Amino acid sequence: MLDNEEDIPQWLVEGRTLLIPKDGDLSKPKNYRPITCLNTLYKTFTGVLNELLLQNVEYIWSSTFEQRGSKRGMSGTKECLLVDRCVCTDSVYHKRNLSMAWLDYRKAFDTTSHSYLAVLLRCLKVQPNLRRCIIRLLPLWKTRFAIRNDCNQVSYTERITYKRGVFQGDSLSPLLFCISLLPLSQQLRNGPGYMAGPPSR
């Protein structure tokens, strides 16, 4: 693994962010969707880190049924929708009162705390060299915004550092985000939950 931050060249961890127009008034920044492009070598490197991290957290990841993201052989959105449909159908069939809540992570990937991730990786007993490598990458994440003028010419802003949040576009970042939700998964597991089937007499 890398011994210090100087071993990580800036170009490796720098993204290029394009602003894709959405509907509405395009003079307002909220009507653009930022898409960050990462270089292929960085995505290859983080693909290796992702594999190693999955091996390190397998002991807890395999038994965290509340998490569908970043698990092999699972289609997270489809499976969550099926669970939702089954619970609703079961409660109607057995005439149960049902209370449900949905959590909407607004700009979820943009708000993940780097220091919080470092604490969780330590709590999960991730191998020290792997943990240090990932933690050293976080403060180096930067991007430049590509600005297109009326003449269709592109210029770039100065480098912008990610103080919070994770990249989007590599395989490691979704796993880091899912790991940040593990404490919430644990709390959900400790709750009453839902027992399918006929009510007990």
Short mmCIF file of N, CA, C and O in Angstrom, two decimals, residues 62-198:
data_model
loop_
_atom_site.label_atom_id
_atom_site.label_comp_id
_atom_site.label_asym_id
_atom_site.label_seq_id
_atom_site.Cartn_x
_atom_site.Cartn_y
_atom_site.Cartn_z
N SER A 62 -22.25 -9.81 5.16
CA SER A 62 -23.09 -10.94 4.73
C SER A 62 -24.32 -11.10 5.61
O SER A 62 -25.32 -11.66 5.18
N SER A 63 -24.27 -10.62 6.85
CA SER A 63 -25.42 -10.77 7.76
C SER A 63 -26.21 -9.49 7.93
O SER A 63 -27.14 -9.44 8.73
N THR A 64 -25.87 -8.45 7.16
CA THR A 64 -26.61 -7.19 7.24
C THR A 64 -27.68 -7.21 6.16
O THR A 64 -27.49 -6.72 5.06
N PHE A 65 -28.83 -7.81 6.50
CA PHE A 65 -29.87 -8.01 5.50
C PHE A 65 -30.61 -6.72 5.16
O PHE A 65 -31.29 -6.64 4.14
N GLU A 66 -30.48 -5.72 6.03
CA GLU A 66 -31.14 -4.43 5.75
C GLU A 66 -30.48 -3.70 4.59
O GLU A 66 -31.07 -2.83 3.99
N GLN A 67 -29.23 -4.06 4.28
CA GLN A 67 -28.48 -3.41 3.21
C GLN A 67 -28.55 -4.26 1.95
O GLN A 67 -28.25 -5.44 1.96
N ARG A 68 -28.98 -3.64 0.86
CA ARG A 68 -28.99 -4.33 -0.43
C ARG A 68 -27.91 -3.78 -1.36
O ARG A 68 -27.50 -4.43 -2.30
N GLY A 69 -27.45 -2.55 -1.11
CA GLY A 69 -26.48 -1.93 -1.99
C GLY A 69 -25.10 -2.57 -1.90
O GLY A 69 -24.70 -3.05 -0.83
N SER A 70 -24.39 -2.62 -3.00
CA SER A 70 -23.01 -3.14 -3.09
C SER A 70 -22.90 -4.61 -2.73
O SER A 70 -21.81 -5.08 -2.42
N LYS A 71 -24.01 -5.34 -2.76
CA LYS A 71 -23.94 -6.78 -2.51
C LYS A 71 -24.04 -7.52 -3.83
O LYS A 71 -24.89 -7.21 -4.67
N ARG A 72 -23.17 -8.50 -4.00
CA ARG A 72 -23.17 -9.27 -5.24
C ARG A 72 -24.41 -10.15 -5.32
O ARG A 72 -24.89 -10.67 -4.33
N GLY A 73 -24.90 -10.31 -6.54
CA GLY A 73 -26.05 -11.19 -6.75
C GLY A 73 -27.36 -10.58 -6.32
O GLY A 73 -28.37 -11.28 -6.25
N MET A 74 -27.37 -9.30 -6.00
CA MET A 74 -28.60 -8.63 -5.57
C MET A 74 -28.88 -7.43 -6.46
O MET A 74 -27.97 -6.72 -6.85
N SER A 75 -30.14 -7.23 -6.73
CA SER A 75 -30.59 -6.02 -7.41
C SER A 75 -31.30 -5.19 -6.35
O SER A 75 -32.47 -5.42 -6.05
N GLY A 76 -30.55 -4.26 -5.74
CA GLY A 76 -31.01 -3.57 -4.54
C GLY A 76 -32.37 -2.94 -4.65
O GLY A 76 -33.27 -3.20 -3.83
N THR A 77 -32.60 -2.12 -5.68
CA THR A 77 -33.87 -1.42 -5.80
C THR A 77 -35.02 -2.40 -6.00
O THR A 77 -36.06 -2.30 -5.34
N LYS A 78 -34.83 -3.38 -6.88
CA LYS A 78 -35.88 -4.36 -7.15
C LYS A 78 -36.23 -5.15 -5.90
O LYS A 78 -37.41 -5.35 -5.58
N GLU A 79 -35.23 -5.61 -5.16
CA GLU A 79 -35.49 -6.41 -3.97
C GLU A 79 -36.18 -5.60 -2.88
O GLU A 79 -37.06 -6.10 -2.18
N CYS A 80 -35.78 -4.32 -2.73
CA CYS A 80 -36.44 -3.48 -1.73
C CYS A 80 -37.90 -3.24 -2.09
O CYS A 80 -38.78 -3.23 -1.22
N LEU A 81 -38.19 -3.05 -3.39
CA LEU A 81 -39.58 -2.88 -3.82
C LEU A 81 -40.39 -4.14 -3.59
O LEU A 81 -41.57 -4.07 -3.20
N LEU A 82 -39.77 -5.31 -3.79
CA LEU A 82 -40.47 -6.57 -3.54
C LEU A 82 -40.77 -6.75 -2.05
O LEU A 82 -41.86 -7.21 -1.68
N VAL A 83 -39.81 -6.40 -1.19
CA VAL A 83 -40.04 -6.48 0.26
C VAL A 83 -41.20 -5.56 0.65
O VAL A 83 -42.09 -5.93 1.41
N ASP A 84 -41.19 -4.34 0.12
CA ASP A 84 -42.25 -3.38 0.40
C ASP A 84 -43.61 -3.93 -0.04
O ASP A 84 -44.59 -3.87 0.71
N ARG A 85 -43.68 -4.49 -1.24
CA ARG A 85 -44.94 -5.04 -1.76
C ARG A 85 -45.41 -6.21 -0.89
O ARG A 85 -46.62 -6.33 -0.59
N CYS A 86 -44.50 -7.09 -0.49
CA CYS A 86 -44.87 -8.25 0.33
C CYS A 86 -45.43 -7.83 1.68
O CYS A 86 -46.44 -8.37 2.15
N VAL A 87 -44.78 -6.85 2.32
CA VAL A 87 -45.25 -6.39 3.63
C VAL A 87 -46.63 -5.76 3.51
O VAL A 87 -47.54 -6.04 4.32
N CYS A 88 -46.82 -4.91 2.51
CA CYS A 88 -48.12 -4.26 2.33
C CYS A 88 -49.22 -5.29 2.04
O CYS A 88 -50.32 -5.23 2.61
N THR A 89 -48.94 -6.24 1.15
CA THR A 89 -49.92 -7.27 0.81
C THR A 89 -50.27 -8.13 2.02
O THR A 89 -51.43 -8.44 2.29
N ASP A 90 -49.25 -8.52 2.79
CA ASP A 90 -49.46 -9.35 3.97
C ASP A 90 -50.30 -8.62 5.02
O ASP A 90 -51.20 -9.21 5.62
N SER A 91 -50.03 -7.32 5.22
CA SER A 91 -50.78 -6.58 6.24
C SER A 91 -52.25 -6.42 5.85
O SER A 91 -53.14 -6.47 6.70
N VAL A 92 -52.52 -6.25 4.54
CA VAL A 92 -53.91 -6.14 4.09
C VAL A 92 -54.61 -7.49 4.23
O VAL A 92 -55.75 -7.57 4.71
N TYR A 93 -53.94 -8.55 3.81
CA TYR A 93 -54.54 -9.89 3.85
C TYR A 93 -54.89 -10.31 5.27
O TYR A 93 -55.95 -10.88 5.52
N HIS A 94 -53.99 -10.02 6.22
CA HIS A 94 -54.22 -10.43 7.62
C HIS A 94 -54.85 -9.31 8.46
O HIS A 94 -54.93 -9.44 9.68
N LYS A 95 -55.28 -8.22 7.80
CA LYS A 95 -55.97 -7.12 8.47
C LYS A 95 -55.17 -6.58 9.66
O LYS A 95 -55.67 -6.45 10.78
N ARG A 96 -53.90 -6.29 9.40
CA ARG A 96 -53.03 -5.73 10.44
C ARG A 96 -52.91 -4.22 10.30
O ARG A 96 -52.96 -3.70 9.18
N ASN A 97 -52.74 -3.55 11.42
CA ASN A 97 -52.35 -2.15 11.36
C ASN A 97 -50.88 -2.09 10.97
O ASN A 97 -50.06 -2.84 11.50
N LEU A 98 -50.55 -1.20 10.08
CA LEU A 98 -49.17 -1.11 9.60
C LEU A 98 -48.72 0.34 9.57
O LEU A 98 -49.41 1.20 9.03
N SER A 99 -47.58 0.59 10.18
CA SER A 99 -46.95 1.91 10.11
C SER A 99 -45.63 1.75 9.37
O SER A 99 -44.83 0.87 9.70
N MET A 100 -45.43 2.59 8.37
CA MET A 100 -44.21 2.51 7.58
C MET A 100 -43.59 3.89 7.46
O MET A 100 -44.29 4.91 7.56
N ALA A 101 -42.29 3.93 7.25
CA ALA A 101 -41.59 5.20 7.04
C ALA A 101 -40.55 5.00 5.94
O ALA A 101 -39.93 3.93 5.85
N TRP A 102 -40.37 6.00 5.12
CA TRP A 102 -39.34 5.99 4.09
C TRP A 102 -38.37 7.12 4.37
O TRP A 102 -38.79 8.24 4.69
N LEU A 103 -37.11 6.82 4.28
CA LEU A 103 -36.08 7.84 4.48
C LEU A 103 -35.53 8.26 3.13
O LEU A 103 -35.07 7.43 2.34
N ASP A 104 -35.59 9.55 2.85
CA ASP A 104 -35.08 10.07 1.59
C ASP A 104 -33.74 10.75 1.88
O ASP A 104 -33.70 11.79 2.52
N TYR A 105 -32.66 10.13 1.41
CA TYR A 105 -31.33 10.70 1.62
C TYR A 105 -31.08 11.77 0.56
O TYR A 105 -30.62 11.48 -0.54
N ARG A 106 -31.41 12.99 0.90
CA ARG A 106 -31.23 14.08 -0.06
C ARG A 106 -29.74 14.32 -0.28
O ARG A 106 -28.99 14.54 0.67
N LYS A 107 -29.34 14.23 -1.54
CA LYS A 107 -27.93 14.39 -1.90
C LYS A 107 -27.05 13.51 -1.01
O LYS A 107 -26.04 13.95 -0.46
N ALA A 108 -27.46 12.25 -0.87
CA ALA A 108 -26.82 11.35 0.08
C ALA A 108 -25.32 11.22 -0.13
O ALA A 108 -24.54 11.31 0.81
N PHE A 109 -24.90 11.01 -1.39
CA PHE A 109 -23.47 10.83 -1.65
C PHE A 109 -22.67 12.10 -1.35
O PHE A 109 -21.47 12.05 -1.15
N ASP A 110 -23.36 13.25 -1.34
CA ASP A 110 -22.66 14.53 -1.15
C ASP A 110 -22.48 14.90 0.31
O ASP A 110 -21.78 15.87 0.62
N THR A 111 -23.11 14.18 1.22
CA THR A 111 -23.11 14.59 2.63
C THR A 111 -22.37 13.63 3.55
O THR A 111 -22.29 13.88 4.76
N THR A 112 -21.83 12.55 3.02
CA THR A 112 -21.14 11.57 3.87
C THR A 112 -19.88 12.19 4.48
O THR A 112 -19.04 12.75 3.77
N SER A 113 -19.75 12.09 5.79
CA SER A 113 -18.61 12.68 6.50
C SER A 113 -17.37 11.80 6.35
O SER A 113 -17.41 10.60 6.59
N HIS A 114 -16.25 12.42 5.98
CA HIS A 114 -14.99 11.68 5.85
C HIS A 114 -14.48 11.19 7.20
O HIS A 114 -13.99 10.06 7.33
N SER A 115 -14.58 12.03 8.23
CA SER A 115 -14.10 11.61 9.56
C SER A 115 -14.96 10.47 10.11
O SER A 115 -14.45 9.57 10.77
N TYR A 116 -16.25 10.51 9.80
CA TYR A 116 -17.16 9.44 10.23
C TYR A 116 -16.79 8.12 9.55
O TYR A 116 -16.78 7.06 10.19
N LEU A 117 -16.46 8.18 8.25
CA LEU A 117 -16.03 6.98 7.54
C LEU A 117 -14.77 6.40 8.16
O LEU A 117 -14.63 5.18 8.30
N ALA A 118 -13.83 7.28 8.53
CA ALA A 118 -12.57 6.83 9.14
C ALA A 118 -12.85 6.09 10.45
O ALA A 118 -12.25 5.04 10.73
N VAL A 119 -13.78 6.60 11.24
CA VAL A 119 -14.14 5.95 12.52
C VAL A 119 -14.77 4.59 12.25
O VAL A 119 -14.44 3.59 12.91
N LEU A 120 -15.68 4.52 11.29
CA LEU A 120 -16.35 3.25 11.00
C LEU A 120 -15.38 2.20 10.47
O LEU A 120 -15.47 1.03 10.85
N LEU A 121 -14.44 2.60 9.62
CA LEU A 121 -13.46 1.63 9.11
C LEU A 121 -12.60 1.08 10.24
O LEU A 121 -12.22 -0.09 10.22
N ARG A 122 -12.33 1.93 11.22
CA ARG A 122 -11.57 1.47 12.39
C ARG A 122 -12.42 0.53 13.24
O ARG A 122 -11.95 -0.52 13.69
N CYS A 123 -13.70 0.87 13.44
CA CYS A 123 -14.60 0.03 14.24
C CYS A 123 -14.83 -1.32 13.58
O CYS A 123 -15.01 -2.33 14.28
N LEU A 124 -14.81 -1.34 12.26
CA LEU A 124 -15.01 -2.60 11.53
C LEU A 124 -13.74 -3.44 11.43
O LEU A 124 -13.74 -4.51 10.83
N LYS A 125 -12.65 -2.92 12.03
CA LYS A 125 -11.38 -3.63 12.06
C LYS A 125 -10.85 -3.93 10.65
O LYS A 125 -10.33 -5.03 10.38
N VAL A 126 -11.01 -2.95 9.77
CA VAL A 126 -10.44 -3.08 8.43
C VAL A 126 -8.92 -3.10 8.54
O VAL A 126 -8.33 -2.38 9.35
N GLN A 127 -8.29 -3.95 7.75
CA GLN A 127 -6.83 -4.13 7.78
C GLN A 127 -6.15 -2.75 7.74
O GLN A 127 -6.50 -1.91 6.92
N PRO A 128 -5.19 -2.49 8.66
CA PRO A 128 -4.63 -1.14 8.83
C PRO A 128 -4.10 -0.49 7.55
O PRO A 128 -4.36 0.68 7.30
N ASN A 129 -3.34 -1.23 6.73
CA ASN A 129 -2.80 -0.62 5.51
C ASN A 129 -3.90 -0.21 4.54
O ASN A 129 -3.83 0.85 3.92
N LEU A 130 -4.91 -1.06 4.42
CA LEU A 130 -6.04 -0.74 3.54
C LEU A 130 -6.80 0.47 4.09
O LEU A 130 -7.16 1.38 3.33
N ARG A 131 -7.01 0.49 5.40
CA ARG A 131 -7.73 1.61 6.02
C ARG A 131 -6.97 2.92 5.82
O ARG A 131 -7.56 3.93 5.44
N ARG A 132 -5.67 2.89 6.04
CA ARG A 132 -4.87 4.10 5.89
C ARG A 132 -4.89 4.60 4.44
O ARG A 132 -4.95 5.79 4.18
N CYS A 133 -4.84 3.67 3.49
CA CYS A 133 -4.85 4.05 2.08
C CYS A 133 -6.16 4.76 1.72
O CYS A 133 -6.15 5.81 1.07
N ILE A 134 -7.28 4.20 2.17
CA ILE A 134 -8.58 4.80 1.87
C ILE A 134 -8.70 6.16 2.55
O ILE A 134 -9.14 7.15 1.93
N ILE A 135 -8.28 6.25 3.80
CA ILE A 135 -8.38 7.51 4.54
C ILE A 135 -7.50 8.59 3.91
O ILE A 135 -7.86 9.77 3.89
N ARG A 136 -6.34 8.20 3.36
CA ARG A 136 -5.46 9.17 2.71
C ARG A 136 -6.03 9.66 1.38
O ARG A 136 -5.74 10.77 0.94
N LEU A 137 -6.85 8.82 0.74
CA LEU A 137 -7.46 9.24 -0.52
C LEU A 137 -8.50 10.34 -0.31
O LEU A 137 -8.62 11.26 -1.13
N LEU A 138 -9.26 10.24 0.79
CA LEU A 138 -10.42 11.13 0.98
C LEU A 138 -10.08 12.61 0.90
O LEU A 138 -10.74 13.35 0.15
N PRO A 139 -9.07 13.11 1.63
CA PRO A 139 -8.79 14.56 1.55
C PRO A 139 -8.15 14.99 0.23
O PRO A 139 -8.04 16.19 -0.03
N LEU A 140 -7.73 14.03 -0.59
CA LEU A 140 -7.12 14.38 -1.87
C LEU A 140 -8.14 14.50 -3.00
O LEU A 140 -7.80 14.96 -4.09
N TRP A 141 -9.38 14.09 -2.74
CA TRP A 141 -10.39 14.15 -3.78
C TRP A 141 -10.63 15.59 -4.21
O TRP A 141 -10.94 16.45 -3.40
N LYS A 142 -10.52 15.84 -5.49
CA LYS A 142 -10.76 17.17 -6.04
C LYS A 142 -11.44 17.02 -7.40
O LYS A 142 -11.41 15.95 -8.01
N THR A 143 -12.02 18.10 -7.84
CA THR A 143 -12.62 18.11 -9.17
C THR A 143 -12.51 19.51 -9.76
O THR A 143 -12.28 20.48 -9.04
N ARG A 144 -12.64 19.59 -11.07
CA ARG A 144 -12.74 20.88 -11.78
C ARG A 144 -14.07 20.88 -12.52
O ARG A 144 -14.44 19.88 -13.14
N PHE A 145 -14.77 21.99 -12.47
CA PHE A 145 -16.01 22.13 -13.22
C PHE A 145 -15.70 22.59 -14.64
O PHE A 145 -14.93 23.53 -14.84
N ALA A 146 -16.32 21.92 -15.60
CA ALA A 146 -16.20 22.31 -17.00
C ALA A 146 -17.33 23.29 -17.32
O ALA A 146 -18.50 22.94 -17.20
N ILE A 147 -16.97 24.50 -17.69
CA ILE A 147 -17.95 25.54 -18.00
C ILE A 147 -17.95 25.79 -19.50
O ILE A 147 -16.91 26.11 -20.09
N ARG A 148 -19.11 25.65 -20.11
CA ARG A 148 -19.24 25.85 -21.56
C ARG A 148 -19.89 27.22 -21.82
O ARG A 148 -20.96 27.51 -21.28
N ASN A 149 -19.23 28.06 -22.62
CA ASN A 149 -19.78 29.39 -22.89
C ASN A 149 -20.70 29.38 -24.11
O ASN A 149 -20.96 28.32 -24.70
N ASP A 150 -21.19 30.55 -24.48
CA ASP A 150 -22.14 30.65 -25.59
C ASP A 150 -21.53 30.23 -26.92
O ASP A 150 -22.26 29.85 -27.85
N CYS A 151 -20.22 30.31 -27.04
CA CYS A 151 -19.53 29.89 -28.28
C CYS A 151 -19.16 28.41 -28.26
O CYS A 151 -18.37 27.94 -29.08
N ASN A 152 -19.70 27.70 -27.26
CA ASN A 152 -19.46 26.26 -27.12
C ASN A 152 -18.01 25.93 -26.78
O ASN A 152 -17.53 24.83 -27.03
N GLN A 153 -17.28 26.90 -26.22
CA GLN A 153 -15.91 26.66 -25.77
C GLN A 153 -15.94 26.28 -24.29
O GLN A 153 -16.73 26.82 -23.51
N VAL A 154 -15.05 25.36 -23.91
CA VAL A 154 -15.04 24.84 -22.54
C VAL A 154 -13.84 25.39 -21.79
O VAL A 154 -12.71 25.38 -22.29
N SER A 155 -14.08 25.90 -20.59
CA SER A 155 -13.01 26.31 -19.69
C SER A 155 -13.23 25.60 -18.36
O SER A 155 -14.34 25.11 -18.08
N TYR A 156 -12.18 25.56 -17.55
CA TYR A 156 -12.27 24.80 -16.30
C TYR A 156 -12.01 25.72 -15.10
O TYR A 156 -11.19 26.64 -15.17
N THR A 157 -12.71 25.44 -14.02
CA THR A 157 -12.51 26.19 -12.78
C THR A 157 -11.22 25.73 -12.10
O THR A 157 -10.57 24.77 -12.55
N GLU A 158 -10.87 26.39 -11.03
CA GLU A 158 -9.78 25.91 -10.18
C GLU A 158 -10.20 24.59 -9.53
O GLU A 158 -11.39 24.24 -9.50
N ARG A 159 -9.25 23.85 -8.98
CA ARG A 159 -9.57 22.60 -8.30
C ARG A 159 -10.46 22.88 -7.08
O ARG A 159 -10.20 23.80 -6.31
N ILE A 160 -11.47 22.05 -6.91
CA ILE A 160 -12.38 22.16 -5.77
C ILE A 160 -12.24 20.89 -4.95
O ILE A 160 -12.39 19.78 -5.47
N THR A 161 -11.93 21.04 -3.66
CA THR A 161 -11.70 19.89 -2.78
C THR A 161 -13.02 19.41 -2.18
O THR A 161 -13.87 20.20 -1.79
N TYR A 162 -13.17 18.11 -2.10
CA TYR A 162 -14.33 17.50 -1.45
C TYR A 162 -14.11 17.52 0.05
O TYR A 162 -13.30 16.77 0.59
N LYS A 163 -14.84 18.38 0.76
CA LYS A 163 -14.76 18.40 2.22
C LYS A 163 -15.64 17.32 2.84
O LYS A 163 -15.38 16.82 3.92
N ARG A 164 -16.72 17.02 2.14
CA ARG A 164 -17.65 15.97 2.55
C ARG A 164 -18.06 15.21 1.29
O ARG A 164 -17.83 15.66 0.18
N GLY A 165 -18.69 14.07 1.50
CA GLY A 165 -19.23 13.33 0.38
C GLY A 165 -18.21 12.41 -0.26
O GLY A 165 -17.02 12.42 0.07
N VAL A 166 -18.70 11.58 -1.18
CA VAL A 166 -17.85 10.62 -1.88
C VAL A 166 -18.01 10.83 -3.38
O VAL A 166 -19.00 11.40 -3.85
N PHE A 167 -17.00 10.37 -4.13
CA PHE A 167 -17.07 10.42 -5.58
C PHE A 167 -18.26 9.59 -6.07
O PHE A 167 -18.73 8.68 -5.39
N GLN A 168 -18.71 9.89 -7.27
CA GLN A 168 -19.69 9.04 -7.93
C GLN A 168 -19.11 8.63 -9.27
O GLN A 168 -18.71 9.48 -10.06
N GLY A 169 -19.02 7.34 -9.51
CA GLY A 169 -18.46 6.88 -10.77
C GLY A 169 -17.43 5.79 -10.61
O GLY A 169 -17.00 5.19 -11.58
N ASP A 170 -17.00 5.52 -9.36
CA ASP A 170 -16.08 4.40 -9.14
C ASP A 170 -16.79 3.37 -8.26
O ASP A 170 -17.85 3.62 -7.72
N SER A 171 -16.19 2.20 -8.13
CA SER A 171 -16.86 1.12 -7.39
C SER A 171 -16.68 1.23 -5.88
O SER A 171 -17.46 0.66 -5.13
N LEU A 172 -15.68 1.97 -5.42
CA LEU A 172 -15.43 2.07 -3.98
C LEU A 172 -16.43 2.99 -3.28
O LEU A 172 -16.87 2.70 -2.17
N SER A 173 -16.79 4.10 -3.91
CA SER A 173 -17.62 5.11 -3.25
C SER A 173 -18.99 4.59 -2.81
O SER A 173 -19.42 4.87 -1.69
N PRO A 174 -19.73 3.83 -3.65
CA PRO A 174 -21.01 3.30 -3.17
C PRO A 174 -20.85 2.40 -1.94
O PRO A 174 -21.68 2.43 -1.03
N LEU A 175 -19.77 1.62 -1.90
CA LEU A 175 -19.54 0.76 -0.74
C LEU A 175 -19.27 1.61 0.51
O LEU A 175 -19.78 1.31 1.59
N LEU A 176 -18.49 2.68 0.37
CA LEU A 176 -18.22 3.56 1.51
C LEU A 176 -19.53 4.19 2.00
O LEU A 176 -19.75 4.32 3.21
N PHE A 177 -20.39 4.59 1.08
CA PHE A 177 -21.67 5.16 1.48
C PHE A 177 -22.52 4.13 2.22
O PHE A 177 -23.11 4.44 3.26
N CYS A 178 -22.58 2.91 1.71
CA CYS A 178 -23.36 1.86 2.36
C CYS A 178 -22.81 1.54 3.75
O CYS A 178 -23.56 1.29 4.70
N ILE A 179 -21.48 1.57 3.89
CA ILE A 179 -20.86 1.35 5.20
C ILE A 179 -21.28 2.45 6.17
O ILE A 179 -21.50 2.20 7.35
N SER A 180 -21.43 3.68 5.66
CA SER A 180 -21.84 4.78 6.55
C SER A 180 -23.24 4.57 7.10
O SER A 180 -23.62 5.19 8.09
N LEU A 181 -24.04 3.70 6.45
CA LEU A 181 -25.41 3.44 6.90
C LEU A 181 -25.50 2.24 7.85
O LEU A 181 -26.59 1.93 8.34
N LEU A 182 -24.39 1.57 8.11
CA LEU A 182 -24.44 0.37 8.96
C LEU A 182 -25.01 0.65 10.36
O LEU A 182 -25.79 -0.16 10.87
N PRO A 183 -24.65 1.76 11.03
CA PRO A 183 -25.27 2.02 12.34
C PRO A 183 -26.79 2.14 12.27
O PRO A 183 -27.50 1.66 13.16
N LEU A 184 -27.30 2.75 11.18
CA LEU A 184 -28.75 2.83 11.02
C LEU A 184 -29.35 1.45 10.82
O LEU A 184 -30.41 1.13 11.38
N SER A 185 -28.67 0.61 10.03
CA SER A 185 -29.14 -0.76 9.83
C SER A 185 -29.23 -1.51 11.15
O SER A 185 -30.18 -2.26 11.41
N GLN A 186 -28.23 -1.30 12.02
CA GLN A 186 -28.23 -1.96 13.33
C GLN A 186 -29.41 -1.51 14.18
O GLN A 186 -30.05 -2.32 14.85
N GLN A 187 -29.70 -0.21 14.14
CA GLN A 187 -30.83 0.31 14.91
C GLN A 187 -32.16 -0.25 14.39
O GLN A 187 -33.05 -0.57 15.17
N LEU A 188 -32.28 -0.37 13.07
CA LEU A 188 -33.49 -0.95 12.50
C LEU A 188 -33.65 -2.39 12.93
O LEU A 188 -34.77 -2.85 13.21
N ARG A 189 -32.55 -3.10 12.99
CA ARG A 189 -32.62 -4.50 13.41
C ARG A 189 -33.05 -4.65 14.85
O ARG A 189 -33.72 -5.61 15.23
N ASN A 190 -32.68 -3.69 15.69
CA ASN A 190 -33.05 -3.74 17.10
C ASN A 190 -34.50 -3.35 17.34
O ASN A 190 -35.01 -3.48 18.46
N GLY A 191 -35.17 -2.83 16.32
CA GLY A 191 -36.57 -2.44 16.46
C GLY A 191 -37.49 -3.64 16.37
O GLY A 191 -37.06 -4.78 16.19
N PRO A 192 -38.82 -3.40 16.48
CA PRO A 192 -39.78 -4.51 16.47
C PRO A 192 -39.88 -5.22 15.12
O PRO A 192 -40.15 -6.41 15.07
N GLY A 193 -39.69 -4.48 14.02
CA GLY A 193 -39.75 -5.10 12.71
C GLY A 193 -41.15 -5.55 12.35
O GLY A 193 -42.14 -5.16 12.97
N TYR A 194 -41.22 -6.38 11.33
CA TYR A 194 -42.52 -6.87 10.85
C TYR A 194 -42.45 -8.39 10.71
O TYR A 194 -41.54 -8.92 10.08
N MET A 195 -43.42 -9.08 11.30
CA MET A 195 -43.49 -10.54 11.22
C MET A 195 -44.62 -10.91 10.27
O MET A 195 -45.79 -10.63 10.55
N ALA A 196 -44.27 -11.51 9.14
CA ALA A 196 -45.27 -11.89 8.16
C ALA A 196 -46.03 -13.15 8.60
O ALA A 196 -45.59 -13.88 9.49
N GLY A 197 -47.18 -13.38 7.99
CA GLY A 197 -47.96 -14.57 8.29
C GLY A 197 -49.13 -14.24 9.20
O GLY A 197 -49.31 -13.09 9.62
N PRO A 198 -49.94 -15.25 9.53
CA PRO A 198 -51.09 -15.01 10.39
C PRO A 198 -50.68 -14.52 11.76
O PRO A 198 -49.63 -14.94 12.28
#
